[in-house]
CSV table of C-alpha atoms and ligand atoms in Angstrom, one decimal:
chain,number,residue,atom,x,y,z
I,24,UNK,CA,-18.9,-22.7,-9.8
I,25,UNK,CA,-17.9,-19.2,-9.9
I,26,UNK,CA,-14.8,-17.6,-8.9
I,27,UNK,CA,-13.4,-13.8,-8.7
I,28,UNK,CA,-10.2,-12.3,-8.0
I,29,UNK,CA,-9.2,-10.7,-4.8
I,30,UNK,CA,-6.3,-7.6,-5.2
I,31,UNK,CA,-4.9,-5.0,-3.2
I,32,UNK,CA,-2.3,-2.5,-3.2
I,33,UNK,CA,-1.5,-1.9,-7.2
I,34,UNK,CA,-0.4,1.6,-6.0
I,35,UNK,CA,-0.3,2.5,-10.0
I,36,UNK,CA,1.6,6.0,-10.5
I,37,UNK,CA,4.2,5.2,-7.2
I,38,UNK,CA,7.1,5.5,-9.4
I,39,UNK,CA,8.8,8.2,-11.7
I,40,UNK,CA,12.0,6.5,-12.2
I,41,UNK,CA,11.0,5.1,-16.1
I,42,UNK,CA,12.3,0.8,-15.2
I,43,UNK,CA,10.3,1.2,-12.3
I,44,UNK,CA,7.1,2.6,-14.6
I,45,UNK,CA,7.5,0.2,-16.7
I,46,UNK,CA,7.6,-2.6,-14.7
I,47,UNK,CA,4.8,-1.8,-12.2
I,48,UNK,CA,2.0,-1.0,-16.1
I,49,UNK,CA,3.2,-4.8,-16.8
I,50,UNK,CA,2.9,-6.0,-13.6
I,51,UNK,CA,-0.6,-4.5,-14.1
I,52,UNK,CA,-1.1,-5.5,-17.4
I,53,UNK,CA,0.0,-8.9,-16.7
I,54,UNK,CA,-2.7,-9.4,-13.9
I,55,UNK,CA,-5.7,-8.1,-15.8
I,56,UNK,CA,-4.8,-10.6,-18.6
I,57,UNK,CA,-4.7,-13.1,-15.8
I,58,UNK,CA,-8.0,-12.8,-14.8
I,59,UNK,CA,-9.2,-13.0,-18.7
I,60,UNK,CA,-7.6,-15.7,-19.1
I,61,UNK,CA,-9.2,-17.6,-15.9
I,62,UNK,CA,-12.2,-16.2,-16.4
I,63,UNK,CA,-13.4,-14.7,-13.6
I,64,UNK,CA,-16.3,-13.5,-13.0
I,65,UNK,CA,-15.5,-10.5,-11.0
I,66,UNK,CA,-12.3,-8.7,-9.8
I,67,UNK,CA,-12.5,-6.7,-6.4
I,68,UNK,CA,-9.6,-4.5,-5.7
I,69,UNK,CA,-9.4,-3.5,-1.7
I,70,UNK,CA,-7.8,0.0,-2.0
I,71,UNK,CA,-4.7,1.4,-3.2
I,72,UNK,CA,-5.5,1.1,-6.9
I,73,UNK,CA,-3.7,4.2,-7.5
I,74,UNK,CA,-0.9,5.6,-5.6
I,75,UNK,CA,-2.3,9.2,-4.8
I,76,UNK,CA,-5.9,10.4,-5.1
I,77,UNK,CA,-5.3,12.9,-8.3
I,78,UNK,CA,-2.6,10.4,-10.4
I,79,UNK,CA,-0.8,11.5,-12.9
I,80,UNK,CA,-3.5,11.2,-16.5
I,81,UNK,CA,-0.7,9.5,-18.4
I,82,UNK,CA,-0.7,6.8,-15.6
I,83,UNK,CA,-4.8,6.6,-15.5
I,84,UNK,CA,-5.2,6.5,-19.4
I,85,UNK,CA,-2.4,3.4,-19.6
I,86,UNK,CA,-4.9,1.8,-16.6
I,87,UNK,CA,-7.8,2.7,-18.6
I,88,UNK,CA,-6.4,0.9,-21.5
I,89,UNK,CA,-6.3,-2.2,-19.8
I,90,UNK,CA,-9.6,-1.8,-17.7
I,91,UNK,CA,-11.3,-1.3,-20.7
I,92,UNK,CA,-9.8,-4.8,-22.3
I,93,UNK,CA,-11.4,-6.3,-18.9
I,94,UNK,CA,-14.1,-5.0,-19.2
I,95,UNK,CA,-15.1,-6.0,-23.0
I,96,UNK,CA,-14.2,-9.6,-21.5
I,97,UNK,CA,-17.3,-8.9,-19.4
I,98,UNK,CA,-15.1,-8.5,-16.1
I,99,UNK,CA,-16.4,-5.8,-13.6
I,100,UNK,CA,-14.1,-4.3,-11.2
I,101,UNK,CA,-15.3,-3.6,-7.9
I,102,UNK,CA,-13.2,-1.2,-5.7
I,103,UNK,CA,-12.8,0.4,-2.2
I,104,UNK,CA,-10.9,3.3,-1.0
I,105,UNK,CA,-7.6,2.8,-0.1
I,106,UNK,CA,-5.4,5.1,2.4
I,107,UNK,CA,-3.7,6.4,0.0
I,108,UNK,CA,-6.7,6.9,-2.4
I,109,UNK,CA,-8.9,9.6,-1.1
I,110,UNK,CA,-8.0,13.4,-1.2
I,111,UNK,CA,-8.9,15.3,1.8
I,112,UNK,CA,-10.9,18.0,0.1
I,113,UNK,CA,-12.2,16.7,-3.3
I,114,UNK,CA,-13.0,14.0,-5.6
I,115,UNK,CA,-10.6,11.2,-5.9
I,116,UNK,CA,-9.5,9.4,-9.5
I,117,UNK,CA,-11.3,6.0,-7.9
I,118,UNK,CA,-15.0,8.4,-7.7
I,119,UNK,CA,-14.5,9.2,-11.5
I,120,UNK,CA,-13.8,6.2,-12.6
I,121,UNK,CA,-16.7,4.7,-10.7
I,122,UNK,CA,-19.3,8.0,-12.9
I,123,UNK,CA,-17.7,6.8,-16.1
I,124,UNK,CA,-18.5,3.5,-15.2
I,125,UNK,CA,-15.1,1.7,-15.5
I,126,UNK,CA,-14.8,0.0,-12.3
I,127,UNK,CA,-18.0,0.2,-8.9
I,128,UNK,CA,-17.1,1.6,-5.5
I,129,UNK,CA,-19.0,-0.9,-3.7
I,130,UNK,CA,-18.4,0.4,-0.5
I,131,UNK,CA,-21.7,2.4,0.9
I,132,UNK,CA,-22.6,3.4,4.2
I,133,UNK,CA,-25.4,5.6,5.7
I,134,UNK,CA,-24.9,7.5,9.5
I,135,UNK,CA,-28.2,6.0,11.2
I,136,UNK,CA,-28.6,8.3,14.7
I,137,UNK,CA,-25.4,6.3,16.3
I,138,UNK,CA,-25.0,3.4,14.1
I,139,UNK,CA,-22.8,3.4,10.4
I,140,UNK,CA,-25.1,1.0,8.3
I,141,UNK,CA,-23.1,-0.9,5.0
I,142,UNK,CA,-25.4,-1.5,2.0
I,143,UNK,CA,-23.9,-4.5,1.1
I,144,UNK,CA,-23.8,-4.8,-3.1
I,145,UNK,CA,-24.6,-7.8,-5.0
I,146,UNK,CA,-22.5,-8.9,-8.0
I,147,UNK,CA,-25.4,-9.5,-10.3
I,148,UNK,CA,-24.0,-12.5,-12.6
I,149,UNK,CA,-23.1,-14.6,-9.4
I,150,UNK,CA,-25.2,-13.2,-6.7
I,151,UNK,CA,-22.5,-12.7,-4.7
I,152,UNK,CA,-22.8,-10.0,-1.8
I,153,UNK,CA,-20.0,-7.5,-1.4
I,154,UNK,CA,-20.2,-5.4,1.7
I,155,UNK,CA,-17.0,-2.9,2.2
I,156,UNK,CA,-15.3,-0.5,4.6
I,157,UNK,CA,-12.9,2.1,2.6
I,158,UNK,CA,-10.0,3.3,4.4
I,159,UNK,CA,-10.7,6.9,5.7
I,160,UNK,CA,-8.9,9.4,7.2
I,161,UNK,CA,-7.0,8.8,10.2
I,162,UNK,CA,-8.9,8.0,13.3
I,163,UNK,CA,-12.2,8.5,11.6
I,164,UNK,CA,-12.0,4.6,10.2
I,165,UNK,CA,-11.9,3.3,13.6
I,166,UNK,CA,-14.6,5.5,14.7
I,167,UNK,CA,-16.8,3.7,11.6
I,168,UNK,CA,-16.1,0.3,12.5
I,169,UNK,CA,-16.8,1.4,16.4
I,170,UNK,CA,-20.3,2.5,15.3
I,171,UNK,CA,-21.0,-0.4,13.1
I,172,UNK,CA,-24.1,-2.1,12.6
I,173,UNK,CA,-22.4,-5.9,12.3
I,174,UNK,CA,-26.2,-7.7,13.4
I,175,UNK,CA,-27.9,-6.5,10.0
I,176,UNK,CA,-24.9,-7.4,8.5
I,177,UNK,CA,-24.4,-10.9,10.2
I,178,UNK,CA,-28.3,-11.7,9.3
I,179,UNK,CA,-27.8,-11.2,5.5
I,180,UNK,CA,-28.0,-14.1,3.8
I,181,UNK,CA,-26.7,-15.9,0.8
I,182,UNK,CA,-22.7,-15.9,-0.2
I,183,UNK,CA,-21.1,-12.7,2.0
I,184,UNK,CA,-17.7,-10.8,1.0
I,185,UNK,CA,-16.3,-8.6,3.2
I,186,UNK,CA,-13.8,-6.1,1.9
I,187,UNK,CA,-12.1,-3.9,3.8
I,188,UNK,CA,-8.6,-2.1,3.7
I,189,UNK,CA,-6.8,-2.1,7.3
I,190,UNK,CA,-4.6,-3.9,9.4
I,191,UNK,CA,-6.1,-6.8,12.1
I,192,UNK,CA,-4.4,-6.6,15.0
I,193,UNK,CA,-4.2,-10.4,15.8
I,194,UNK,CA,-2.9,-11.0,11.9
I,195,UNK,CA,-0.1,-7.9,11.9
I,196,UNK,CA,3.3,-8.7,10.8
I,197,UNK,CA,5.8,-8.1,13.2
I,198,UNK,CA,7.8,-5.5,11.3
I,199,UNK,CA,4.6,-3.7,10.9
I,200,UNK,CA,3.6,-4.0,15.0
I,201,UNK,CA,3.2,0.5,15.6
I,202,UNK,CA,1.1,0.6,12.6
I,203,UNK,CA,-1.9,1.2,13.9
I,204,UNK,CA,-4.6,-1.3,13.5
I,205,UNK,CA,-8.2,-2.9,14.2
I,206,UNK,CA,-9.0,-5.9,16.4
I,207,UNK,CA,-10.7,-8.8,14.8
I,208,UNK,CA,-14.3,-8.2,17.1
I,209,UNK,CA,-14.7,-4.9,14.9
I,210,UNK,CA,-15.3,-6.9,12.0
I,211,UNK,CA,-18.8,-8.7,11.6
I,212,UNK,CA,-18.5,-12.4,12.2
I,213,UNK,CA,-19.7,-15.3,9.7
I,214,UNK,CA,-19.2,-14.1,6.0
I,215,UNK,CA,-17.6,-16.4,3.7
I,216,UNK,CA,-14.2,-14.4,2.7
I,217,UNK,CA,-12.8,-11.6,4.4
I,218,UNK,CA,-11.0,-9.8,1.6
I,219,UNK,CA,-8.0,-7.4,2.6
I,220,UNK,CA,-5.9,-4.3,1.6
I,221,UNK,CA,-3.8,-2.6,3.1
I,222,UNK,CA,-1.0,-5.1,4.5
I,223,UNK,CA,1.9,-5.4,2.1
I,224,UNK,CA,2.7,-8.9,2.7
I,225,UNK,CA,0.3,-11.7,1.5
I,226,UNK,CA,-1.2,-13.7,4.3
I,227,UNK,CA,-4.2,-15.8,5.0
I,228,UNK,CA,-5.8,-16.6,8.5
I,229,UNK,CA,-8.5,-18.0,10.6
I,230,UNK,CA,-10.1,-17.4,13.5
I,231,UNK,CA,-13.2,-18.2,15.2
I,232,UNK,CA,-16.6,-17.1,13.3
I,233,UNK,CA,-14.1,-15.2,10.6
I,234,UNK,CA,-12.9,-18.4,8.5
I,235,UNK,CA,-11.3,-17.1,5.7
I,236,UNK,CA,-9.3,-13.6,6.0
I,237,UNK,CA,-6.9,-12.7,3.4
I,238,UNK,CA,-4.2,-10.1,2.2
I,239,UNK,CA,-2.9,-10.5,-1.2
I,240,UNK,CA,0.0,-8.1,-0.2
I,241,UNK,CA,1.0,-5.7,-3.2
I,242,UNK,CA,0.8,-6.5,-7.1
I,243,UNK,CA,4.5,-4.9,-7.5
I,244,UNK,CA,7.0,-3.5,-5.5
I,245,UNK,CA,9.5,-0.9,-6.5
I,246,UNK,CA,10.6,0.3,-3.2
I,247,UNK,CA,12.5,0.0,0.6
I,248,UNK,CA,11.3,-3.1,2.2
I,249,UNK,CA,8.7,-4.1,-0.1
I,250,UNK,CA,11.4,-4.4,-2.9
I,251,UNK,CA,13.7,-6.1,-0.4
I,252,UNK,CA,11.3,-9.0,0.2
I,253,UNK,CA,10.8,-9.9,-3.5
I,254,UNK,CA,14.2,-9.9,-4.4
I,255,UNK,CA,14.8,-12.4,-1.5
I,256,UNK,CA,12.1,-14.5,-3.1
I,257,UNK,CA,8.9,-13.4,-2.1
I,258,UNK,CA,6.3,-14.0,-4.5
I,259,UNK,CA,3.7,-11.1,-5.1
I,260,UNK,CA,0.3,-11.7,-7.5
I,261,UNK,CA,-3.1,-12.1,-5.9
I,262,UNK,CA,-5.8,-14.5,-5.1
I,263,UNK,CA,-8.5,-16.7,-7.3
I,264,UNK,CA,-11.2,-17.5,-5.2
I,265,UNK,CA,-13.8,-20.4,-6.6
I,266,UNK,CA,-17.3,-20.4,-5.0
I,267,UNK,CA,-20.8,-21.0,-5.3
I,268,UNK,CA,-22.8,-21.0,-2.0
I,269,UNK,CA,-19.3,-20.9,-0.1
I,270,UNK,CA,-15.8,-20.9,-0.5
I,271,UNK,CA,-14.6,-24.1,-2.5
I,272,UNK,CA,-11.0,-22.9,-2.8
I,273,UNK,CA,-8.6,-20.5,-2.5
I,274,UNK,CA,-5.5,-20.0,-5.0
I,275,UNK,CA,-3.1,-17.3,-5.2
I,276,UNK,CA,-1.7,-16.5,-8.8
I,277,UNK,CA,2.0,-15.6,-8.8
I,278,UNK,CA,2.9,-12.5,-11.4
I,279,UNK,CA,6.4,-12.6,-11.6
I,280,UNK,CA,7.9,-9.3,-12.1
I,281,UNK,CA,11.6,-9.4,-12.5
I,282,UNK,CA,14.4,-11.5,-10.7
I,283,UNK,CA,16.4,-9.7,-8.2
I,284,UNK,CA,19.5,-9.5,-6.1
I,285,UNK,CA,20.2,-9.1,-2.8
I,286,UNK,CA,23.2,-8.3,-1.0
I,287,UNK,CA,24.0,-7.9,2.6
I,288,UNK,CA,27.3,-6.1,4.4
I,289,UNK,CA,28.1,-5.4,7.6
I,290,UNK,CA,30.9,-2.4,7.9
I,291,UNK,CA,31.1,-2.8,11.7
I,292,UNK,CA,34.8,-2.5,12.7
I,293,UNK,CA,36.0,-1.3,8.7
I,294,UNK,CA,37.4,1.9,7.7
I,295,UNK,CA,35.1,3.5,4.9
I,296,UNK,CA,37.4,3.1,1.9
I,297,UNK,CA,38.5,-0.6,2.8
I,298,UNK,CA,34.2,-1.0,2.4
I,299,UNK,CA,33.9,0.7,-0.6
I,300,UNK,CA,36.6,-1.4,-2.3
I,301,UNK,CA,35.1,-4.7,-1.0
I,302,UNK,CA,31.9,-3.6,-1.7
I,303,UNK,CA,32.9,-3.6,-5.5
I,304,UNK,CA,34.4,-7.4,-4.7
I,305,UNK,CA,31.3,-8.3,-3.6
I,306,UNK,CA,29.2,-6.8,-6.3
I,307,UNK,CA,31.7,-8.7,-9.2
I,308,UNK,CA,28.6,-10.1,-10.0
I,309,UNK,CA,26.4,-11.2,-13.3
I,310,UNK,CA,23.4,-8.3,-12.6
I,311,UNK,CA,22.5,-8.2,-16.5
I,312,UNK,CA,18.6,-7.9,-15.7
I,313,UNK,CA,17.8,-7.9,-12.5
I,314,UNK,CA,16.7,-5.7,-9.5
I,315,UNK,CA,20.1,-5.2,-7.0
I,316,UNK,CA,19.0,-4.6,-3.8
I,317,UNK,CA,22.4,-3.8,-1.0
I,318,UNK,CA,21.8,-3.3,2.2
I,319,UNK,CA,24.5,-2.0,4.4
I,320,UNK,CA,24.9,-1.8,7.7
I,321,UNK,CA,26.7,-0.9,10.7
I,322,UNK,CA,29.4,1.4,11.9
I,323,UNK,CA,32.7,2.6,10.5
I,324,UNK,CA,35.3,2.5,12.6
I,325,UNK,CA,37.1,5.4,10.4
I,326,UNK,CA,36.0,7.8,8.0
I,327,UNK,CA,33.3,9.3,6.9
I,328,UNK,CA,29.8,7.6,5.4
I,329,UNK,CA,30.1,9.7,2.5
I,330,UNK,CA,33.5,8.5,2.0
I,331,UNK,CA,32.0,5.2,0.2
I,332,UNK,CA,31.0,6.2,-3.4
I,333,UNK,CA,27.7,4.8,-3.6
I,334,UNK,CA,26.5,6.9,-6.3
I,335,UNK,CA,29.9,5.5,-8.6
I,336,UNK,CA,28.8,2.4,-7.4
I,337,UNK,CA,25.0,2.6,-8.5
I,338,UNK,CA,26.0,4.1,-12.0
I,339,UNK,CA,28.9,0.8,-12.3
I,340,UNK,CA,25.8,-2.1,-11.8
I,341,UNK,CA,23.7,-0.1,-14.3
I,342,UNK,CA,26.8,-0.3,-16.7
I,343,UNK,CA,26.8,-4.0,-15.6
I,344,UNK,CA,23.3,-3.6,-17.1
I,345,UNK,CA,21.2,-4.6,-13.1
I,346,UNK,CA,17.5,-3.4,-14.2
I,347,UNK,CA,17.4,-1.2,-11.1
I,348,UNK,CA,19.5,-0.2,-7.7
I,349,UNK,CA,18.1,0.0,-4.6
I,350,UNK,CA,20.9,0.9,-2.1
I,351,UNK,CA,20.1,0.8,1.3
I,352,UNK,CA,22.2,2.4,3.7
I,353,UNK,CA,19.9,3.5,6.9
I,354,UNK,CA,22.2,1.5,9.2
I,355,UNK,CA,25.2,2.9,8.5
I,356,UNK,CA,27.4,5.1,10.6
I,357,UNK,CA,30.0,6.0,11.8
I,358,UNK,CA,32.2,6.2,14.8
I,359,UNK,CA,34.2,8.7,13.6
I,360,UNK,CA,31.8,11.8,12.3
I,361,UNK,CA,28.1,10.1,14.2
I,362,UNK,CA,25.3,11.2,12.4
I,363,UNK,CA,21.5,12.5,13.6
I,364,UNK,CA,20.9,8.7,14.9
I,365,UNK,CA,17.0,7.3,12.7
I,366,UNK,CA,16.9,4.0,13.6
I,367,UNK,CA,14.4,2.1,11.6
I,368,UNK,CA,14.9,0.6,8.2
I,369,UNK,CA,11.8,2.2,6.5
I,370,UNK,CA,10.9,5.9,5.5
I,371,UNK,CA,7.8,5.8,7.3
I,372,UNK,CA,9.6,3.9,10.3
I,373,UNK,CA,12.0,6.5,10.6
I,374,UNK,CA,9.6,9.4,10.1
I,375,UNK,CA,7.4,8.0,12.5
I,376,UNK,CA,10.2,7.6,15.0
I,377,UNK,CA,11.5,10.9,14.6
I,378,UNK,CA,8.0,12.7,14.8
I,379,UNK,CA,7.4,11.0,18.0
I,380,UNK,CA,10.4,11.7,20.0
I,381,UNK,CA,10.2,15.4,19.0
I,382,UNK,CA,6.3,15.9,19.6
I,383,UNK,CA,7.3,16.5,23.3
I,384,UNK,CA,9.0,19.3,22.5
I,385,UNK,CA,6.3,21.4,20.2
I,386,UNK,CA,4.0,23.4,22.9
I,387,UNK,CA,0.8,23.7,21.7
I,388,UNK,CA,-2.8,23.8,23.2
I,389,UNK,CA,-5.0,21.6,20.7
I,390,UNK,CA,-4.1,17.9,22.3
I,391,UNK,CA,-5.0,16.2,18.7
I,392,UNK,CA,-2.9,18.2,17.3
I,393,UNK,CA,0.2,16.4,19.1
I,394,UNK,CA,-0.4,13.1,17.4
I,395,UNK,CA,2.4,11.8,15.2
I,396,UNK,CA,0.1,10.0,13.0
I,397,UNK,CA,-1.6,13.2,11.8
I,398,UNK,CA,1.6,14.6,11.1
I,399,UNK,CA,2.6,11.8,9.2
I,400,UNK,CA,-0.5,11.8,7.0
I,401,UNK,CA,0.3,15.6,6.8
I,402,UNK,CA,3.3,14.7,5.2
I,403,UNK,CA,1.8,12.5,2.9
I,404,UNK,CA,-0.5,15.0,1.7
I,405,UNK,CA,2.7,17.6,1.1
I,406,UNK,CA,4.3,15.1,-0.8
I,407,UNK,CA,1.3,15.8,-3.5
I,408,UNK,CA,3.6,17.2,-7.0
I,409,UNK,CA,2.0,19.8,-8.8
I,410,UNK,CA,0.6,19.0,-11.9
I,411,UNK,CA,1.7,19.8,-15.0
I,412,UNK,CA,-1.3,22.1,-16.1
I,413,UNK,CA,-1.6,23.4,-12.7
I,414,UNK,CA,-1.0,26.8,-11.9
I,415,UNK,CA,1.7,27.5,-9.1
I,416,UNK,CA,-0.7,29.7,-7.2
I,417,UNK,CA,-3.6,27.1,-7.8
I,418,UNK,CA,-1.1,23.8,-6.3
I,419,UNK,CA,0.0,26.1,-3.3
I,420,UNK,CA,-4.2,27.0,-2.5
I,421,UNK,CA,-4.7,23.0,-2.8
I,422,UNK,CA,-2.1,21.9,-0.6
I,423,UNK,CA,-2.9,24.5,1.9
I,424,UNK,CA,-6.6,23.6,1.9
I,425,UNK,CA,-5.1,19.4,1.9
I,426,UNK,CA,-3.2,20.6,5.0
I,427,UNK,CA,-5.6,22.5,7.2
I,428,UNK,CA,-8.4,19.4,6.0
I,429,UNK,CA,-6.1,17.2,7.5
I,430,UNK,CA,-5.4,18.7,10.3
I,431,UNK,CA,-8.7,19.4,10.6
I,432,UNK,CA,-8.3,22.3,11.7
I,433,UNK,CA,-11.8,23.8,10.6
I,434,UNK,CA,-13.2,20.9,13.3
I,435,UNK,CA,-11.0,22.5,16.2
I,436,UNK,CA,-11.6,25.9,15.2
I,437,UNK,CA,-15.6,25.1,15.0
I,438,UNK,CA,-15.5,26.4,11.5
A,530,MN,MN1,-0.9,0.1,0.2
């Protein structure tokens, strides 16, 4: 029997805030020694493995430190592209990793005339058959799977992976339902495991011809509503799978990261200072070590948001010695002084929300242009730091050349 581990979303490099760093190289950490310890015989990451295309070195050489112990155990590391893995215009941290050998892009296709053909790779100690679609720019991912050759693919025989990092449309959570997303008939039909990215909740489904399709969700979580579920108790880690010509069983490993908190209020009705004061009632609480996550909610029915001293009261639970504070206060308003309404509880929710009601308004003749997804991923792009050895005039070429590549504004310009 053979068995390999099945990862996703390790976004390494997501956080500055040093708790945050910390707990996200364990989390790491703590999963690689995992798979030493149960031996596997492969690990296969589907995309995400770093947070941004061009990390931060400090956080690829504390990876590398780890990868390295993996792979001494005799452990390869198989990887596709994640969203958030590729640049636009260059070589991404996964493509030099994969020259120097650490870890194997094993996701290869060839244009054939109108058909996208995968060259499915085979994990030489186990023979098992890895076959991948990485996440590409926006629309252009759909457009591979459209042209896909899924027969050749289907008529391969032996024990078949398929990895792939994108959202099913039949398997989508609900909070996740304008994220855009890929029906099940894009994928080809009959391979043993179905291995996903992408998703950050863990999940695993079955549907006719595709038996076994799974989402580890992320490895950690340090922020909005992925943080919120694992303080309320959901467990992140990611999957064992035992095989030999098929599937024997499927177990997901739990890596616990730290114990958290959560707290819920609802300042409907309230005047802002009678909240703030009960909000220090309510958080009277033993935090020594743990995550605090506080959501609130709702709308004053006097005085001002900023009348509640949320900062006062992020600096007291760190005196009370909470690990980290995540204060979430999206919901609140007030009757009083009403605020630029972004409904939505997530970032990208409310950027999403507030790029599509204003798109009407931008006049503009290039149609593709009007689609708040590409200004979203434009956003994304922007959010790029400059590095540290970077000259200023050298970060402000790349992020112009990132923009007008996502954009693409060299395809509507015929250039
Ligand atoms: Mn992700």
């Amino acid at each position: 029997m053979h068995k390999f581990a099945h990862m996703a979303d390790i976004h390494l490099g997501a956080h500055r805030e040093p708790t945050l760093q910390k707990l996200e190289a364990d989390a790491f950490s703590k999963a690689m020694d995992k798979c030493v310890e149960l031996e596997v015989d492969f690990i296969l990451v589907c995309g995400d493995f770093f947070h941004i295309g061009i990390p931060d070195l400090s956080v690829v050489n504390e990876a590398l430190l780890k990868i390295r112990q993996v792979q001494k155990a005799g452990i390869p590391i198989y990887v596709i592209y994640g969203s958030h893995d590729y640049t636009p215009n260059g070589t991404s941290i996964i493509d030099i990793l994969d020259t120097a050998g650490v870890m194997t892009n094993v996701a290869h296709w060839r244009v054939i005339g109108s058909k996208v053909k995968l060259d499915s790779f085979e994990d030489k100690k186990t023979g098992a058959k890895l076959a991948g679609i990485s996440a590409r720019k926006i629309g252009l991912e759909r457009k591979y799977y459209e042209m896909l050759d899924k027969e050749s693919l289907e008529k391969e025989d032996g024990f078949k992976v398929f990895a792939f990092h994108s959202a099913i449309t039949e398997f989508k959570p609900e909070y996740l339902s304008e994220m855009e997303s890929l029906p099940i008939s894009y994928f080809p039909k009959g391979f043993d495991y179905y291995a996903g990215g992408h998703i950050h909740q863990r999940g695993e489904f079955k549907f006719p011809n595709y038996e076994k399709i799974v989402f580890p969700g992320p490895l950690f979580t340090g922020y909005g509503k992925d943080l919120e579920a694992t303080v309320k108790g959901e467990q992140r880690g990611f999957y064992v799978v035992s095989f030999d010509n098929k599937v024997r069983q499927i177990e997901f490993q739990a890596i616990k990261n730290f114990e958290g908190i959560y707290q819920e209020y609802n300042a409907t009705g309230k005047n802002a200072l009678e909240v703030d004061k009960e909000l220090r009632r309510l958080l009277d609480i033993n935090v020594n070590g743990k995550a605090v996550v506080l959501k609130v909610r709702g709308e004053l029915a006097g005085g001002k948001t900023s009348d509640i001293n949320f900062p006062e009261i992020r600096s007291r639970l760190l005196g009370m010695g909470a690990l980290y504070v995540h204060l979430n206060r999206y919901g609140l308003s007030s009757k009083e002084f009403p605020k630029f309404a972004a409904r939505g509880e997530e970032v990208s929710a409310i950027e999403g929300r507030i790029l599509s009601e204003r798109i009407g308004q931008v006049s503009i003749s290039q149609q593709t242009l009007k689609d708040p997804s590409v200004a979203m991923e434009v956003l994304r792009v922007l959010r790029q730091e400059q590095k540290s050895n970077e000259l200023k005039k050298d970060y402000q070429n790349r992020m112009v050349r990132s923009a007008i590549e996502t954009l693409r504004l060299k395809e509507v310009f015929g250039q």
